[in-house]
mmCIF file of C-alpha atoms in Angstrom:
data_model
loop_
_atom_site.group_PDB
_atom_site.id
_atom_site.type_symbol
_atom_site.label_atom_id
_atom_site.label_comp_id
_atom_site.label_asym_id
_atom_site.label_seq_id
_atom_site.Cartn_x
_atom_site.Cartn_y
_atom_site.Cartn_z
ATOM 1 C CA MET A 1 -58.334 -30.992 33.984
ATOM 2 C CA ASP A 2 -59.867 -34.036 35.675
ATOM 3 C CA LEU A 3 -58.381 -36.539 38.109
ATOM 4 C CA VAL A 4 -56.969 -39.050 35.332
ATOM 5 C CA ASP A 5 -55.036 -36.170 33.451
ATOM 6 C CA PHE A 6 -53.829 -34.856 36.992
ATOM 7 C CA ILE A 7 -52.093 -38.368 37.502
ATOM 8 C CA ARG A 8 -51.185 -38.765 34.174
ATOM 9 C CA ALA A 9 -49.299 -35.207 34.230
ATOM 10 C CA ARG A 10 -47.555 -36.148 37.592
ATOM 11 C CA LEU A 11 -46.343 -39.448 36.074
ATOM 12 C CA ASP A 12 -44.750 -37.557 33.038
ATOM 13 C CA GLU A 13 -43.484 -35.393 35.448
ATOM 14 C CA ASP A 14 -41.789 -38.174 37.606
ATOM 15 C CA GLU A 15 -40.713 -40.244 34.543
ATOM 16 C CA ARG A 16 -39.077 -37.215 33.369
ATOM 17 C CA ILE A 17 -36.790 -36.742 36.139
ATOM 18 C CA ALA A 18 -36.183 -40.393 36.999
ATOM 19 C CA ARG A 19 -35.174 -40.734 33.020
ATOM 20 C CA ASP A 20 -32.972 -37.684 33.348
ATOM 21 C CA ALA A 21 -31.145 -38.820 36.649
ATOM 22 C CA ASP A 22 -30.907 -42.559 34.954
ATOM 23 C CA GLY A 23 -27.778 -41.253 33.481
ATOM 24 C CA ILE A 24 -26.246 -40.144 37.023
ATOM 25 C CA SER A 25 -24.247 -43.542 37.647
ATOM 26 C CA ARG A 26 -24.822 -45.289 40.710
ATOM 27 C CA ASP A 27 -20.697 -44.757 41.373
ATOM 28 C CA THR A 28 -21.280 -40.873 41.197
ATOM 29 C CA LEU A 29 -24.085 -41.400 43.804
ATOM 30 C CA LEU A 30 -21.767 -43.452 45.624
ATOM 31 C CA ASP A 31 -19.256 -40.782 45.513
ATOM 32 C CA LEU A 32 -21.974 -37.651 46.743
ATOM 33 C CA TYR A 33 -22.698 -39.989 49.955
ATOM 34 C CA GLU A 34 -19.193 -40.760 50.665
ATOM 35 C CA ASP A 35 -18.689 -37.480 50.607
ATOM 36 C CA LEU A 36 -20.791 -36.529 52.803
ATOM 37 C CA ILE A 37 -19.735 -39.304 55.608
ATOM 38 C CA GLN A 38 -16.486 -37.643 54.888
ATOM 39 C CA SER A 39 -17.425 -33.844 55.473
ATOM 40 C CA ARG A 40 -19.466 -35.291 58.805
ATOM 41 C CA PRO A 41 -19.553 -38.562 60.815
ATOM 42 C CA LEU A 42 -22.411 -41.248 59.719
ATOM 43 C CA ASP A 43 -24.954 -40.920 61.944
ATOM 44 C CA GLY A 44 -28.396 -42.634 62.031
ATOM 45 C CA GLN A 45 -30.020 -40.200 58.734
ATOM 46 C CA ARG A 46 -27.083 -40.226 56.547
ATOM 47 C CA ARG A 47 -27.154 -43.995 56.738
ATOM 48 C CA LEU A 48 -30.623 -44.108 55.918
ATOM 49 C CA PHE A 49 -30.339 -41.316 53.092
ATOM 50 C CA GLY A 50 -27.316 -43.931 51.514
ATOM 51 C CA ILE A 51 -29.738 -46.453 51.652
ATOM 52 C CA PHE A 52 -32.623 -44.520 50.517
ATOM 53 C CA ILE A 53 -30.346 -43.520 47.504
ATOM 54 C CA GLY A 54 -28.845 -47.168 46.741
ATOM 55 C CA ARG A 55 -32.569 -48.405 47.608
ATOM 56 C CA PHE A 56 -34.823 -45.908 45.194
ATOM 57 C CA THR A 57 -33.002 -46.051 41.671
ATOM 58 C CA SER A 58 -34.437 -44.521 38.683
ATOM 59 C CA GLY A 59 -35.082 -47.844 37.345
ATOM 60 C CA ARG A 60 -36.959 -48.995 40.051
ATOM 61 C CA MET A 61 -38.748 -45.450 39.663
ATOM 62 C CA LEU A 62 -39.816 -46.077 36.217
ATOM 63 C CA ALA A 63 -41.009 -49.425 36.754
ATOM 64 C CA ASP A 64 -43.296 -47.739 39.539
ATOM 65 C CA ILE A 65 -44.492 -44.954 37.292
ATOM 66 C CA GLN A 66 -45.454 -47.989 34.640
ATOM 67 C CA ALA A 67 -47.206 -49.805 37.011
ATOM 68 C CA LYS A 68 -49.072 -46.622 38.584
ATOM 69 C CA ARG A 69 -49.711 -45.697 34.544
ATOM 70 C CA ARG A 70 -51.460 -49.678 33.666
ATOM 71 C CA LEU A 71 -53.839 -48.995 36.779
ATOM 72 C CA VAL A 72 -54.789 -45.738 35.482
ATOM 73 C CA ASP A 73 -55.196 -47.320 32.331
ATOM 74 C CA TRP A 74 -57.257 -49.707 33.673
ATOM 75 C CA HIS A 75 -59.563 -48.181 35.664
ATOM 76 C CA THR A 76 -60.318 -45.621 32.858
ATOM 77 C CA ASP A 77 -61.025 -48.378 30.409
ATOM 78 C CA GLN A 78 -63.569 -50.084 33.267
ATOM 79 C CA HIS A 79 -65.105 -47.114 33.812
ATOM 80 C CA ASP A 80 -66.004 -46.782 29.916
ATOM 81 C CA LEU A 81 -67.277 -50.280 30.229
ATOM 82 C CA LEU A 82 -68.687 -50.088 33.049
ATOM 83 C CA ALA A 83 -70.612 -46.233 31.793
ATOM 84 C CA SER A 84 -71.238 -48.201 28.566
ATOM 85 C CA ALA A 85 -73.559 -51.188 30.729
ATOM 86 C CA ARG A 86 -71.413 -53.887 29.000
ATOM 87 C CA PRO A 87 -70.332 -56.702 30.945
ATOM 88 C CA THR A 88 -66.786 -56.453 32.684
ATOM 89 C CA VAL A 89 -64.196 -58.391 34.821
ATOM 90 C CA GLY A 90 -61.900 -57.422 37.158
ATOM 91 C CA CYS A 91 -62.377 -54.064 38.972
ATOM 92 C CA ARG A 92 -65.463 -53.142 40.742
ATOM 93 C CA CYS A 93 -65.366 -49.485 41.607
ATOM 94 C CA TYR A 94 -68.778 -48.862 41.884
ATOM 95 C CA ASP A 95 -68.153 -46.269 44.727
ATOM 96 C CA GLY A 96 -68.234 -43.385 42.021
ATOM 97 C CA TRP A 97 -65.910 -41.903 39.685
ATOM 98 C CA PRO A 98 -63.477 -40.962 39.878
ATOM 99 C CA CYS A 99 -63.177 -44.104 42.136
ATOM 100 C CA THR A 100 -61.010 -44.695 45.224
ATOM 101 C CA THR A 101 -58.321 -46.464 43.835
ATOM 102 C CA LEU A 102 -57.661 -43.015 41.318
ATOM 103 C CA ARG A 103 -58.032 -41.211 44.325
ATOM 104 C CA LEU A 104 -55.165 -43.122 46.427
ATOM 105 C CA LEU A 105 -52.714 -43.003 43.289
ATOM 106 C CA ALA A 106 -52.963 -39.191 43.055
ATOM 107 C CA LEU A 107 -52.859 -38.474 46.694
ATOM 108 C CA PRO A 108 -49.182 -38.358 47.072
ATOM 109 C CA TYR A 109 -49.685 -35.251 44.894
ATOM 110 C CA ALA A 110 -52.017 -33.499 47.452
ATOM 111 C CA SER A 111 -49.602 -30.782 47.759
ATOM 112 C CA HIS A 112 -49.252 -30.100 44.144
ATOM 113 C CA HIS A 113 -50.794 -26.714 42.982
ATOM 114 C CA GLU A 114 -53.215 -28.492 40.689
ATOM 115 C CA TYR A 115 -55.220 -31.202 43.118
ATOM 116 C CA ARG A 116 -57.853 -30.495 43.868
ATOM 117 C CA THR A 117 -59.651 -31.140 47.834
ATOM 118 C CA GLU A 118 -62.441 -33.100 46.274
ATOM 119 C CA TRP A 119 -60.618 -35.664 44.791
ATOM 120 C CA ARG A 120 -59.190 -36.776 48.343
ATOM 121 C CA PRO A 121 -60.626 -40.451 48.968
#
């Protein structure tokens, strides 16, 4: 598995989770949060957790995943163009392959068992 395959596999996993969570209504999430509040006093951590739930919806996660996929595709296309010695516009990833951008996209998954230390930026 190369770095591009690794990133795409992690994004596929993230998408499955986000789509599964998309079936959970915002009201249900708020009810769960309300249960947490009622079981114990609202402290700073519970308040932050509530903000987190409200902010990072499945829709936002899916948009983030799509943007990352577009970056991966674009960098892969640019690499292919550079390798074929055709002129290109846009990304100038002349720092070797895989480029720093792809290495950075993989970094949040560094604890995954398939992540390779040589991919570190």
